[in-house]
JSON list of C-alpha atoms and ligand atoms in Angstrom, two decimals:
[
{"chain": "A", "resi": 14, "resn": "UNK", "atom": "CA", "xyz": [-0.26, 18.89, 27.92]},
{"chain": "A", "resi": 15, "resn": "UNK", "atom": "CA", "xyz": [-0.80, 17.81, 24.20]},
{"chain": "A", "resi": 16, "resn": "UNK", "atom": "CA", "xyz": [-4.02, 18.43, 21.76]},
{"chain": "A", "resi": 17, "resn": "UNK", "atom": "CA", "xyz": [-7.66, 16.82, 22.76]},
{"chain": "A", "resi": 18, "resn": "UNK", "atom": "CA", "xyz": [-9.12, 14.54, 20.00]},
{"chain": "A", "resi": 19, "resn": "UNK", "atom": "CA", "xyz": [-12.71, 15.77, 20.45]},
{"chain": "A", "resi": 20, "resn": "UNK", "atom": "CA", "xyz": [-15.75, 13.85, 19.55]},
{"chain": "A", "resi": 21, "resn": "UNK", "atom": "CA", "xyz": [-16.23, 15.25, 16.31]},
{"chain": "A", "resi": 22, "resn": "UNK", "atom": "CA", "xyz": [-12.25, 14.52, 15.77]},
{"chain": "A", "resi": 23, "resn": "UNK", "atom": "CA", "xyz": [-12.85, 11.12, 16.53]},
{"chain": "A", "resi": 24, "resn": "UNK", "atom": "CA", "xyz": [-15.50, 10.42, 14.18]},
{"chain": "A", "resi": 25, "resn": "UNK", "atom": "CA", "xyz": [-14.13, 12.25, 11.59]},
{"chain": "A", "resi": 26, "resn": "UNK", "atom": "CA", "xyz": [-11.26, 9.93, 12.09]},
{"chain": "A", "resi": 27, "resn": "UNK", "atom": "CA", "xyz": [-13.70, 7.26, 12.09]},
{"chain": "A", "resi": 28, "resn": "UNK", "atom": "CA", "xyz": [-15.27, 8.27, 8.90]},
{"chain": "A", "resi": 29, "resn": "UNK", "atom": "CA", "xyz": [-11.53, 8.31, 6.93]},
{"chain": "A", "resi": 30, "resn": "UNK", "atom": "CA", "xyz": [-10.98, 4.50, 8.17]},
{"chain": "A", "resi": 31, "resn": "UNK", "atom": "CA", "xyz": [-14.01, 3.86, 6.74]},
{"chain": "A", "resi": 32, "resn": "UNK", "atom": "CA", "xyz": [-13.31, 5.54, 3.62]},
{"chain": "A", "resi": 33, "resn": "UNK", "atom": "CA", "xyz": [-9.78, 4.81, 3.06]},
{"chain": "A", "resi": 34, "resn": "UNK", "atom": "CA", "xyz": [-9.78, 2.40, -0.87]},
{"chain": "A", "resi": 35, "resn": "UNK", "atom": "CA", "xyz": [-7.36, 0.98, -2.46]},
{"chain": "A", "resi": 36, "resn": "UNK", "atom": "CA", "xyz": [-7.89, 2.37, -5.38]},
{"chain": "A", "resi": 37, "resn": "UNK", "atom": "CA", "xyz": [-7.07, 1.21, -9.01]},
{"chain": "A", "resi": 38, "resn": "UNK", "atom": "CA", "xyz": [-8.65, 3.67, -11.07]},
{"chain": "A", "resi": 39, "resn": "UNK", "atom": "CA", "xyz": [-6.92, 6.68, -11.18]},
{"chain": "A", "resi": 40, "resn": "UNK", "atom": "CA", "xyz": [-7.31, 10.29, -13.36]},
{"chain": "A", "resi": 41, "resn": "UNK", "atom": "CA", "xyz": [-3.71, 10.89, -14.97]},
{"chain": "A", "resi": 42, "resn": "UNK", "atom": "CA", "xyz": [-3.44, 14.46, -13.59]},
{"chain": "A", "resi": 43, "resn": "UNK", "atom": "CA", "xyz": [-0.57, 14.67, -11.79]},
{"chain": "A", "resi": 44, "resn": "UNK", "atom": "CA", "xyz": [-0.21, 14.89, -8.20]},
{"chain": "A", "resi": 45, "resn": "UNK", "atom": "CA", "xyz": [1.87, 18.51, -6.65]},
{"chain": "A", "resi": 46, "resn": "UNK", "atom": "CA", "xyz": [4.81, 17.22, -5.59]},
{"chain": "A", "resi": 47, "resn": "UNK", "atom": "CA", "xyz": [4.71, 19.67, -2.46]},
{"chain": "A", "resi": 48, "resn": "UNK", "atom": "CA", "xyz": [1.45, 17.76, -1.39]},
{"chain": "A", "resi": 49, "resn": "UNK", "atom": "CA", "xyz": [3.50, 14.21, -1.70]},
{"chain": "A", "resi": 50, "resn": "UNK", "atom": "CA", "xyz": [6.31, 16.20, 0.31]},
{"chain": "A", "resi": 51, "resn": "UNK", "atom": "CA", "xyz": [3.29, 16.96, 2.91]},
{"chain": "A", "resi": 52, "resn": "UNK", "atom": "CA", "xyz": [2.88, 13.35, 3.16]},
{"chain": "A", "resi": 53, "resn": "UNK", "atom": "CA", "xyz": [6.10, 12.07, 3.08]},
{"chain": "A", "resi": 54, "resn": "UNK", "atom": "CA", "xyz": [6.40, 14.61, 6.69]},
{"chain": "A", "resi": 55, "resn": "UNK", "atom": "CA", "xyz": [3.59, 12.25, 7.92]},
{"chain": "A", "resi": 56, "resn": "UNK", "atom": "CA", "xyz": [5.56, 9.00, 7.26]},
{"chain": "A", "resi": 57, "resn": "UNK", "atom": "CA", "xyz": [8.31, 10.45, 9.53]},
{"chain": "A", "resi": 58, "resn": "UNK", "atom": "CA", "xyz": [5.96, 10.15, 12.34]},
{"chain": "A", "resi": 59, "resn": "UNK", "atom": "CA", "xyz": [5.22, 6.52, 12.05]},
{"chain": "A", "resi": 60, "resn": "UNK", "atom": "CA", "xyz": [6.42, 3.64, 15.14]},
{"chain": "A", "resi": 61, "resn": "UNK", "atom": "CA", "xyz": [9.58, 1.89, 14.22]},
{"chain": "A", "resi": 62, "resn": "UNK", "atom": "CA", "xyz": [10.97, -1.14, 16.04]},
{"chain": "A", "resi": 63, "resn": "UNK", "atom": "CA", "xyz": [13.93, 0.77, 17.63]},
{"chain": "A", "resi": 64, "resn": "UNK", "atom": "CA", "xyz": [13.02, 3.87, 15.54]},
{"chain": "A", "resi": 65, "resn": "UNK", "atom": "CA", "xyz": [15.13, 2.43, 13.42]},
{"chain": "A", "resi": 66, "resn": "UNK", "atom": "CA", "xyz": [13.15, 4.11, 10.54]},
{"chain": "A", "resi": 67, "resn": "UNK", "atom": "CA", "xyz": [13.35, 1.36, 8.01]},
{"chain": "A", "resi": 68, "resn": "UNK", "atom": "CA", "xyz": [10.96, 2.43, 4.98]},
{"chain": "A", "resi": 69, "resn": "UNK", "atom": "CA", "xyz": [13.29, 3.58, 2.01]},
{"chain": "A", "resi": 70, "resn": "UNK", "atom": "CA", "xyz": [11.05, 5.14, -1.03]},
{"chain": "A", "resi": 71, "resn": "UNK", "atom": "CA", "xyz": [11.46, 5.04, -4.51]},
{"chain": "A", "resi": 72, "resn": "UNK", "atom": "CA", "xyz": [9.67, 7.35, -6.55]},
{"chain": "A", "resi": 73, "resn": "UNK", "atom": "CA", "xyz": [9.50, 5.43, -10.32]},
{"chain": "A", "resi": 74, "resn": "UNK", "atom": "CA", "xyz": [8.88, 7.67, -12.70]},
{"chain": "A", "resi": 75, "resn": "UNK", "atom": "CA", "xyz": [10.95, 6.77, -15.38]},
{"chain": "A", "resi": 76, "resn": "UNK", "atom": "CA", "xyz": [8.60, 5.26, -18.57]},
{"chain": "A", "resi": 77, "resn": "UNK", "atom": "CA", "xyz": [10.94, 2.35, -19.13]},
{"chain": "A", "resi": 78, "resn": "UNK", "atom": "CA", "xyz": [10.98, 0.82, -15.57]},
{"chain": "A", "resi": 79, "resn": "UNK", "atom": "CA", "xyz": [7.15, 1.48, -15.13]},
{"chain": "A", "resi": 80, "resn": "UNK", "atom": "CA", "xyz": [6.66, -0.60, -18.44]},
{"chain": "A", "resi": 81, "resn": "UNK", "atom": "CA", "xyz": [9.16, -3.16, -16.83]},
{"chain": "A", "resi": 82, "resn": "UNK", "atom": "CA", "xyz": [6.92, -3.09, -13.80]},
{"chain": "A", "resi": 83, "resn": "UNK", "atom": "CA", "xyz": [3.18, -3.59, -15.74]},
{"chain": "A", "resi": 84, "resn": "UNK", "atom": "CA", "xyz": [5.24, -6.65, -17.21]},
{"chain": "A", "resi": 85, "resn": "UNK", "atom": "CA", "xyz": [6.31, -8.55, -14.46]},
{"chain": "A", "resi": 86, "resn": "UNK", "atom": "CA", "xyz": [2.65, -7.44, -12.92]},
{"chain": "A", "resi": 87, "resn": "UNK", "atom": "CA", "xyz": [1.20, -9.20, -15.59]},
{"chain": "A", "resi": 88, "resn": "UNK", "atom": "CA", "xyz": [3.56, -12.36, -15.69]},
{"chain": "A", "resi": 89, "resn": "UNK", "atom": "CA", "xyz": [2.83, -12.98, -12.41]},
{"chain": "A", "resi": 90, "resn": "UNK", "atom": "CA", "xyz": [-1.06, -12.55, -12.44]},
{"chain": "A", "resi": 91, "resn": "UNK", "atom": "CA", "xyz": [-1.03, -15.16, -15.68]},
{"chain": "A", "resi": 92, "resn": "UNK", "atom": "CA", "xyz": [0.34, -17.56, -12.48]},
{"chain": "A", "resi": 93, "resn": "UNK", "atom": "CA", "xyz": [-1.87, -16.36, -10.09]},
{"chain": "A", "resi": 94, "resn": "UNK", "atom": "CA", "xyz": [-4.60, -17.03, -12.09]},
{"chain": "A", "resi": 95, "resn": "UNK", "atom": "CA", "xyz": [-4.13, -20.63, -13.07]},
{"chain": "A", "resi": 96, "resn": "UNK", "atom": "CA", "xyz": [-3.52, -20.73, -9.19]},
{"chain": "A", "resi": 97, "resn": "UNK", "atom": "CA", "xyz": [-6.61, -19.99, -8.50]},
{"chain": "A", "resi": 98, "resn": "UNK", "atom": "CA", "xyz": [-9.44, -23.31, -8.07]},
{"chain": "A", "resi": 99, "resn": "UNK", "atom": "CA", "xyz": [-10.67, -23.61, -11.74]},
{"chain": "A", "resi": 100, "resn": "UNK", "atom": "CA", "xyz": [-14.40, -22.54, -10.61]},
{"chain": "A", "resi": 101, "resn": "UNK", "atom": "CA", "xyz": [-12.80, -19.30, -9.46]},
{"chain": "A", "resi": 102, "resn": "UNK", "atom": "CA", "xyz": [-10.82, -18.82, -12.54]},
{"chain": "A", "resi": 103, "resn": "UNK", "atom": "CA", "xyz": [-13.18, -16.16, -14.41]},
{"chain": "A", "resi": 104, "resn": "UNK", "atom": "CA", "xyz": [-13.84, -14.70, -11.59]},
{"chain": "A", "resi": 105, "resn": "UNK", "atom": "CA", "xyz": [-10.53, -13.31, -10.92]},
{"chain": "A", "resi": 106, "resn": "UNK", "atom": "CA", "xyz": [-9.80, -12.58, -14.59]},
{"chain": "A", "resi": 107, "resn": "UNK", "atom": "CA", "xyz": [-12.16, -10.18, -14.47]},
{"chain": "A", "resi": 108, "resn": "UNK", "atom": "CA", "xyz": [-11.01, -8.54, -11.31]},
{"chain": "A", "resi": 109, "resn": "UNK", "atom": "CA", "xyz": [-8.92, -5.07, -12.08]},
{"chain": "A", "resi": 110, "resn": "UNK", "atom": "CA", "xyz": [-5.74, -5.40, -9.28]},
{"chain": "A", "resi": 111, "resn": "UNK", "atom": "CA", "xyz": [-3.57, -2.34, -10.49]},
{"chain": "A", "resi": 112, "resn": "UNK", "atom": "CA", "xyz": [-3.55, 0.87, -11.50]},
{"chain": "A", "resi": 113, "resn": "UNK", "atom": "CA", "xyz": [0.04, 0.36, -13.26]},
{"chain": "A", "resi": 114, "resn": "UNK", "atom": "CA", "xyz": [-0.93, 2.46, -16.52]},
{"chain": "A", "resi": 115, "resn": "UNK", "atom": "CA", "xyz": [-2.87, 5.21, -15.13]},
{"chain": "A", "resi": 116, "resn": "UNK", "atom": "CA", "xyz": [-1.39, 6.14, -11.79]},
{"chain": "A", "resi": 117, "resn": "UNK", "atom": "CA", "xyz": [0.54, 9.53, -11.67]},
{"chain": "A", "resi": 118, "resn": "UNK", "atom": "CA", "xyz": [2.42, 8.61, -8.98]},
{"chain": "A", "resi": 119, "resn": "UNK", "atom": "CA", "xyz": [4.39, 5.36, -8.19]},
{"chain": "A", "resi": 120, "resn": "UNK", "atom": "CA", "xyz": [6.09, 4.55, -5.45]},
{"chain": "A", "resi": 121, "resn": "UNK", "atom": "CA", "xyz": [8.15, 1.33, -4.53]},
{"chain": "A", "resi": 122, "resn": "UNK", "atom": "CA", "xyz": [8.99, 0.53, -0.88]},
{"chain": "A", "resi": 123, "resn": "UNK", "atom": "CA", "xyz": [11.80, -1.22, 0.98]},
{"chain": "A", "resi": 124, "resn": "UNK", "atom": "CA", "xyz": [12.77, -2.23, 4.15]},
{"chain": "A", "resi": 125, "resn": "UNK", "atom": "CA", "xyz": [16.70, -1.41, 4.83]},
{"chain": "A", "resi": 126, "resn": "UNK", "atom": "CA", "xyz": [17.36, -4.65, 6.55]},
{"chain": "A", "resi": 127, "resn": "UNK", "atom": "CA", "xyz": [20.51, -3.70, 7.41]},
{"chain": "A", "resi": 128, "resn": "UNK", "atom": "CA", "xyz": [20.25, -0.50, 8.77]},
{"chain": "A", "resi": 129, "resn": "UNK", "atom": "CA", "xyz": [22.00, -0.05, 11.37]},
{"chain": "A", "resi": 130, "resn": "UNK", "atom": "CA", "xyz": [19.28, 3.06, 13.10]},
{"chain": "A", "resi": 131, "resn": "UNK", "atom": "CA", "xyz": [18.20, 1.73, 16.38]},
{"chain": "A", "resi": 132, "resn": "UNK", "atom": "CA", "xyz": [21.17, -0.43, 17.03]},
{"chain": "A", "resi": 133, "resn": "UNK", "atom": "CA", "xyz": [19.31, -3.16, 16.62]},
{"chain": "A", "resi": 134, "resn": "UNK", "atom": "CA", "xyz": [16.67, -2.56, 19.76]},
{"chain": "A", "resi": 135, "resn": "UNK", "atom": "CA", "xyz": [14.12, -5.29, 19.88]},
{"chain": "A", "resi": 136, "resn": "UNK", "atom": "CA", "xyz": [14.61, -6.91, 16.40]},
{"chain": "A", "resi": 137, "resn": "UNK", "atom": "CA", "xyz": [17.64, -9.75, 17.37]},
{"chain": "A", "resi": 138, "resn": "UNK", "atom": "CA", "xyz": [14.50, -11.95, 17.90]},
{"chain": "A", "resi": 139, "resn": "UNK", "atom": "CA", "xyz": [11.90, -10.81, 15.44]},
{"chain": "A", "resi": 140, "resn": "UNK", "atom": "CA", "xyz": [14.08, -9.45, 12.35]},
{"chain": "A", "resi": 141, "resn": "UNK", "atom": "CA", "xyz": [10.98, -9.30, 10.37]},
{"chain": "A", "resi": 142, "resn": "UNK", "atom": "CA", "xyz": [9.40, -6.08, 12.98]},
{"chain": "A", "resi": 143, "resn": "UNK", "atom": "CA", "xyz": [11.72, -4.46, 10.25]},
{"chain": "A", "resi": 144, "resn": "UNK", "atom": "CA", "xyz": [8.86, -5.04, 8.24]},
{"chain": "A", "resi": 145, "resn": "UNK", "atom": "CA", "xyz": [6.23, -4.34, 10.46]},
{"chain": "A", "resi": 146, "resn": "UNK", "atom": "CA", "xyz": [7.72, -1.01, 10.86]},
{"chain": "A", "resi": 147, "resn": "UNK", "atom": "CA", "xyz": [7.73, -0.55, 6.88]},
{"chain": "A", "resi": 148, "resn": "UNK", "atom": "CA", "xyz": [4.35, -1.66, 6.94]},
{"chain": "A", "resi": 149, "resn": "UNK", "atom": "CA", "xyz": [2.85, 1.00, 9.02]},
{"chain": "A", "resi": 150, "resn": "UNK", "atom": "CA", "xyz": [4.76, 3.94, 7.24]},
{"chain": "A", "resi": 151, "resn": "UNK", "atom": "CA", "xyz": [2.69, 2.86, 4.31]},
{"chain": "A", "resi": 152, "resn": "UNK", "atom": "CA", "xyz": [-0.17, 2.44, 6.57]},
{"chain": "A", "resi": 153, "resn": "UNK", "atom": "CA", "xyz": [0.27, 6.06, 7.54]},
{"chain": "A", "resi": 154, "resn": "UNK", "atom": "CA", "xyz": [0.88, 7.15, 4.03]},
{"chain": "A", "resi": 155, "resn": "UNK", "atom": "CA", "xyz": [-2.04, 6.06, 2.63]},
{"chain": "A", "resi": 156, "resn": "UNK", "atom": "CA", "xyz": [-4.63, 7.23, 5.57]},
{"chain": "A", "resi": 157, "resn": "UNK", "atom": "CA", "xyz": [-3.19, 10.72, 4.76]},
{"chain": "A", "resi": 158, "resn": "UNK", "atom": "CA", "xyz": [-3.22, 10.43, 1.15]},
{"chain": "A", "resi": 159, "resn": "UNK", "atom": "CA", "xyz": [-6.68, 9.94, 1.70]},
{"chain": "A", "resi": 160, "resn": "UNK", "atom": "CA", "xyz": [-7.34, 12.47, 3.92]},
{"chain": "A", "resi": 161, "resn": "UNK", "atom": "CA", "xyz": [-6.07, 14.76, 0.98]},
{"chain": "A", "resi": 162, "resn": "UNK", "atom": "CA", "xyz": [-8.44, 13.29, -1.43]},
{"chain": "A", "resi": 163, "resn": "UNK", "atom": "CA", "xyz": [-5.99, 11.19, -2.89]},
{"chain": "A", "resi": 164, "resn": "UNK", "atom": "CA", "xyz": [-5.84, 7.19, -3.85]},
{"chain": "A", "resi": 165, "resn": "UNK", "atom": "CA", "xyz": [-3.40, 4.73, -3.10]},
{"chain": "A", "resi": 166, "resn": "UNK", "atom": "CA", "xyz": [-3.43, 1.51, -4.85]},
{"chain": "A", "resi": 167, "resn": "UNK", "atom": "CA", "xyz": [-0.74, -1.16, -3.16]},
{"chain": "A", "resi": 168, "resn": "UNK", "atom": "CA", "xyz": [0.11, -3.87, -5.55]},
{"chain": "A", "resi": 169, "resn": "UNK", "atom": "CA", "xyz": [1.77, -7.15, -4.41]},
{"chain": "A", "resi": 170, "resn": "UNK", "atom": "CA", "xyz": [1.75, -9.63, -7.29]},
{"chain": "A", "resi": 171, "resn": "UNK", "atom": "CA", "xyz": [4.97, -8.66, -8.25]},
{"chain": "A", "resi": 172, "resn": "UNK", "atom": "CA", "xyz": [7.99, -10.57, -7.70]},
{"chain": "A", "resi": 173, "resn": "UNK", "atom": "CA", "xyz": [10.60, -9.31, -5.75]},
{"chain": "A", "resi": 174, "resn": "UNK", "atom": "CA", "xyz": [13.76, -9.69, -6.61]},
{"chain": "A", "resi": 175, "resn": "UNK", "atom": "CA", "xyz": [12.64, -8.50, -10.19]},
{"chain": "A", "resi": 176, "resn": "UNK", "atom": "CA", "xyz": [11.72, -4.89, -9.10]},
{"chain": "A", "resi": 177, "resn": "UNK", "atom": "CA", "xyz": [14.55, -4.71, -7.29]},
{"chain": "A", "resi": 178, "resn": "UNK", "atom": "CA", "xyz": [16.55, -5.01, -10.40]},
{"chain": "A", "resi": 179, "resn": "UNK", "atom": "CA", "xyz": [14.43, -2.68, -11.96]},
{"chain": "A", "resi": 180, "resn": "UNK", "atom": "CA", "xyz": [14.29, -0.17, -9.56]},
{"chain": "A", "resi": 181, "resn": "UNK", "atom": "CA", "xyz": [18.17, -0.85, -9.19]},
{"chain": "A", "resi": 182, "resn": "UNK", "atom": "CA", "xyz": [18.33, -0.65, -5.74]},
{"chain": "A", "resi": 183, "resn": "UNK", "atom": "CA", "xyz": [20.62, -1.26, -2.93]},
{"chain": "A", "resi": 184, "resn": "UNK", "atom": "CA", "xyz": [20.38, -5.22, -2.54]},
{"chain": "A", "resi": 185, "resn": "UNK", "atom": "CA", "xyz": [19.89, -4.90, 1.13]},
{"chain": "A", "resi": 186, "resn": "UNK", "atom": "CA", "xyz": [17.03, -3.10, 0.74]},
{"chain": "A", "resi": 187, "resn": "UNK", "atom": "CA", "xyz": [13.61, -5.87, 0.70]},
{"chain": "A", "resi": 188, "resn": "UNK", "atom": "CA", "xyz": [10.85, -5.16, -1.51]},
{"chain": "A", "resi": 189, "resn": "UNK", "atom": "CA", "xyz": [7.82, -4.63, 0.60]},
{"chain": "A", "resi": 190, "resn": "UNK", "atom": "CA", "xyz": [5.40, -3.22, -1.54]},
{"chain": "A", "resi": 191, "resn": "UNK", "atom": "CA", "xyz": [4.39, -1.00, -4.86]},
{"chain": "A", "resi": 192, "resn": "UNK", "atom": "CA", "xyz": [1.62, 1.75, -4.78]},
{"chain": "A", "resi": 193, "resn": "UNK", "atom": "CA", "xyz": [-0.20, 3.83, -6.85]},
{"chain": "A", "resi": 194, "resn": "UNK", "atom": "CA", "xyz": [-1.23, 6.81, -6.10]},
{"chain": "A", "resi": 195, "resn": "UNK", "atom": "CA", "xyz": [-3.46, 10.11, -7.73]},
{"chain": "A", "resi": 196, "resn": "UNK", "atom": "CA", "xyz": [-6.83, 11.13, -7.75]},
{"chain": "A", "resi": 197, "resn": "UNK", "atom": "CA", "xyz": [-9.52, 8.18, -7.88]},
{"chain": "A", "resi": 198, "resn": "UNK", "atom": "CA", "xyz": [-11.58, 8.13, -10.79]},
{"chain": "A", "resi": 199, "resn": "UNK", "atom": "CA", "xyz": [-14.49, 6.88, -7.96]},
{"chain": "A", "resi": 200, "resn": "UNK", "atom": "CA", "xyz": [-15.12, 7.04, -4.24]},
{"chain": "A", "resi": 201, "resn": "UNK", "atom": "CA", "xyz": [-16.41, 3.76, -2.53]},
{"chain": "A", "resi": 202, "resn": "UNK", "atom": "CA", "xyz": [-17.37, 3.05, 1.20]},
{"chain": "A", "resi": 203, "resn": "UNK", "atom": "CA", "xyz": [-16.87, -0.95, 0.16]},
{"chain": "A", "resi": 204, "resn": "UNK", "atom": "CA", "xyz": [-13.77, -2.08, -1.04]},
{"chain": "A", "resi": 205, "resn": "UNK", "atom": "CA", "xyz": [-13.71, -3.13, -4.31]},
{"chain": "A", "resi": 206, "resn": "UNK", "atom": "CA", "xyz": [-13.03, -6.76, -3.95]},
{"chain": "A", "resi": 207, "resn": "UNK", "atom": "CA", "xyz": [-16.61, -7.06, -1.72]},
{"chain": "A", "resi": 208, "resn": "UNK", "atom": "CA", "xyz": [-18.44, -5.27, -4.69]},
{"chain": "A", "resi": 209, "resn": "UNK", "atom": "CA", "xyz": [-17.45, -7.54, -7.06]},
{"chain": "A", "resi": 210, "resn": "UNK", "atom": "CA", "xyz": [-18.18, -10.80, -5.42]},
{"chain": "A", "resi": 211, "resn": "UNK", "atom": "CA", "xyz": [-14.45, -11.54, -4.90]},
{"chain": "A", "resi": 212, "resn": "UNK", "atom": "CA", "xyz": [-14.47, -11.53, -0.81]},
{"chain": "A", "resi": 213, "resn": "UNK", "atom": "CA", "xyz": [-16.91, -10.17, 1.49]},
{"chain": "A", "resi": 214, "resn": "UNK", "atom": "CA", "xyz": [-15.40, -8.63, 4.72]},
{"chain": "A", "resi": 215, "resn": "UNK", "atom": "CA", "xyz": [-16.50, -10.46, 7.94]},
{"chain": "A", "resi": 216, "resn": "UNK", "atom": "CA", "xyz": [-15.81, -10.73, 11.64]},
{"chain": "A", "resi": 217, "resn": "UNK", "atom": "CA", "xyz": [-12.79, -12.96, 11.18]},
{"chain": "A", "resi": 218, "resn": "UNK", "atom": "CA", "xyz": [-10.02, -11.41, 14.27]},
{"chain": "A", "resi": 219, "resn": "UNK", "atom": "CA", "xyz": [-13.04, -9.55, 15.76]},
{"chain": "A", "resi": 220, "resn": "UNK", "atom": "CA", "xyz": [-13.38, -12.22, 18.17]},
{"chain": "A", "resi": 221, "resn": "UNK", "atom": "CA", "xyz": [-11.48, -10.97, 21.47]},
{"chain": "A", "resi": 222, "resn": "UNK", "atom": "CA", "xyz": [-9.66, -13.75, 23.08]},
{"chain": "A", "resi": 223, "resn": "UNK", "atom": "CA", "xyz": [-9.83, -13.89, 26.93]},
{"chain": "A", "resi": 224, "resn": "UNK", "atom": "CA", "xyz": [-6.77, -15.72, 28.51]},
{"chain": "B", "resi": 14, "resn": "FMN", "atom": "C1", "xyz": [-0.67, -6.12, 1.77]},
{"chain": "B", "resi": 14, "resn": "FMN", "atom": "C2", "xyz": [-1.41, -5.94, 0.99]},
{"chain": "B", "resi": 14, "resn": "FMN", "atom": "C3", "xyz": [-1.13, -6.22, -0.75]},
{"chain": "B", "resi": 14, "resn": "FMN", "atom": "C4", "xyz": [-2.52, -5.99, -1.19]},
{"chain": "B", "resi": 14, "resn": "FMN", "atom": "N1", "xyz": [-2.04, -6.22, -2.41]},
{"chain": "B", "resi": 14, "resn": "FMN", "atom": "C5", "xyz": [-3.38, -6.17, -3.80]},
{"chain": "B", "resi": 14, "resn": "FMN", "atom": "C6", "xyz": [-2.96, -6.34, -5.01]},
{"chain": "B", "resi": 14, "resn": "FMN", "atom": "O1", "xyz": [-1.99, -6.91, -5.60]},
{"chain": "B", "resi": 14, "resn": "FMN", "atom": "N2", "xyz": [-3.97, -5.75, -5.83]},
{"chain": "B", "resi": 14, "resn": "FMN", "atom": "C7", "xyz": [-4.99, -5.35, -5.69]},
{"chain": "B", "resi": 14, "resn": "FMN", "atom": "O2", "xyz": [-5.61, -4.78, -6.47]},
{"chain": "B", "resi": 14, "resn": "FMN", "atom": "N3", "xyz": [-4.97, -4.98, -4.19]},
{"chain": "B", "resi": 14, "resn": "FMN", "atom": "C8", "xyz": [-4.13, -5.77, -3.50]},
{"chain": "B", "resi": 14, "resn": "FMN", "atom": "N4", "xyz": [-4.65, -5.27, -2.20]},
{"chain": "B", "resi": 14, "resn": "FMN", "atom": "C9", "xyz": [-5.31, -4.04, -1.62]},
{"chain": "B", "resi": 14, "resn": "FMN", "atom": "C10", "xyz": [-6.82, -5.11, -0.94]},
{"chain": "B", "resi": 14, "resn": "FMN", "atom": "O3", "xyz": [-7.34, -5.94, -2.68]},
{"chain": "B", "resi": 14, "resn": "FMN", "atom": "C11", "xyz": [-7.78, -4.46, -0.51]},
{"chain": "B", "resi": 14, "resn": "FMN", "atom": "O4", "xyz": [-6.97, -3.31, 0.92]},
{"chain": "B", "resi": 14, "resn": "FMN", "atom": "C12", "xyz": [-8.76, -5.12, 0.21]},
{"chain": "B", "resi": 14, "resn": "FMN", "atom": "O5", "xyz": [-9.37, -5.94, -0.70]},
{"chain": "B", "resi": 14, "resn": "FMN", "atom": "C13", "xyz": [-10.06, -4.39, 1.08]},
{"chain": "B", "resi": 14, "resn": "FMN", "atom": "O6", "xyz": [-10.18, -3.44, 0.43]},
{"chain": "B", "resi": 14, "resn": "FMN", "atom": "P1", "xyz": [-10.02, -1.60, 0.56]},
{"chain": "B", "resi": 14, "resn": "FMN", "atom": "O7", "xyz": [-8.52, -1.73, 0.68]},
{"chain": "B", "resi": 14, "resn": "FMN", "atom": "O8", "xyz": [-10.35, -0.38, -0.40]},
{"chain": "B", "resi": 14, "resn": "FMN", "atom": "O9", "xyz": [-10.82, -1.57, 2.04]},
{"chain": "B", "resi": 14, "resn": "FMN", "atom": "C14", "xyz": [-3.12, -5.26, -1.01]},
{"chain": "B", "resi": 14, "resn": "FMN", "atom": "C15", "xyz": [-3.52, -4.77, 0.46]},
{"chain": "B", "resi": 14, "resn": "FMN", "atom": "C16", "xyz": [-2.65, -5.42, 1.52]},
{"chain": "B", "resi": 14, "resn": "FMN", "atom": "C17", "xyz": [-2.38, -4.55, 2.54]}
]
C-alpha cells in the first residue's frame, strides 16, 4: 500500500504550484551541489515515453560558455523585439527575460532523439513524445527546486544550433531548454509578465469540451 496524501498535503501542493514562478532575478550565492543532486534524483522519477528517459542535462559553468550564451540571447532578443508590433516594442524592451548574468547555476537541457532506451515504444507515430518527456523532467525539477526555495528561470530566446555548439554536445541531442537556477531575490504569487502588464493569466484552456 502506497502513501496516503492527506488534505494538508494537497493544500501544500496547491500552494507550491501557485508559488512556482519563472525567476529572472537571482542572488549570486551558490547552490550547494548536494541540493542539486537531490533535485536530479527527483528528475529521474519523471514519466517518459517507453521509459526512455531521454533528458540530458549539461551544467554550464565555464565563464566563456556563459558569455557566449548571453551574447546569443542578446542577438535573438533583438530580433524578437523587432518582430513585435510597433505599439508593443517599448513594453517588450522593458521586460527582463533572463537571469543569465546572475544565476549561480545554469543548465542546458537536451533530448537524446536517438536513444535506444525504451526500444522505440510509444514514439513511432509521435517522435515528439521524446521532447515532451524531457519537458516533464524539467517541470519536475522546477517544482522540486521551488519546494526547496530555489528559483528557476526558463530561457528560450536562444538559437538551438548555437547552444548545441556552445555547450558542445552530441549532435543527436536536441536543445530543449536553458535554465537559470538560484536563490530568488524576491517572491511573488503572480507571474512577472502579468505584473508588468504584458500578459495576464486567462481561462484559455479551462473549458473542458464534452464529446
Ligand atoms: C517553454 C517555456 C519557455 C519560456 N521562455 C522564457 C524566456 O525565454 N524568457 C522568460 O523570461 N520567460 C520564459 N518562460 C517563462 C514564462 O514567461 C512564464 O512561465 C509565464 O510568464 C508564467 O509565469 P510563471 O512561470 O511565473 O507562472 C518560458 C516558459 C516556458 C514554459
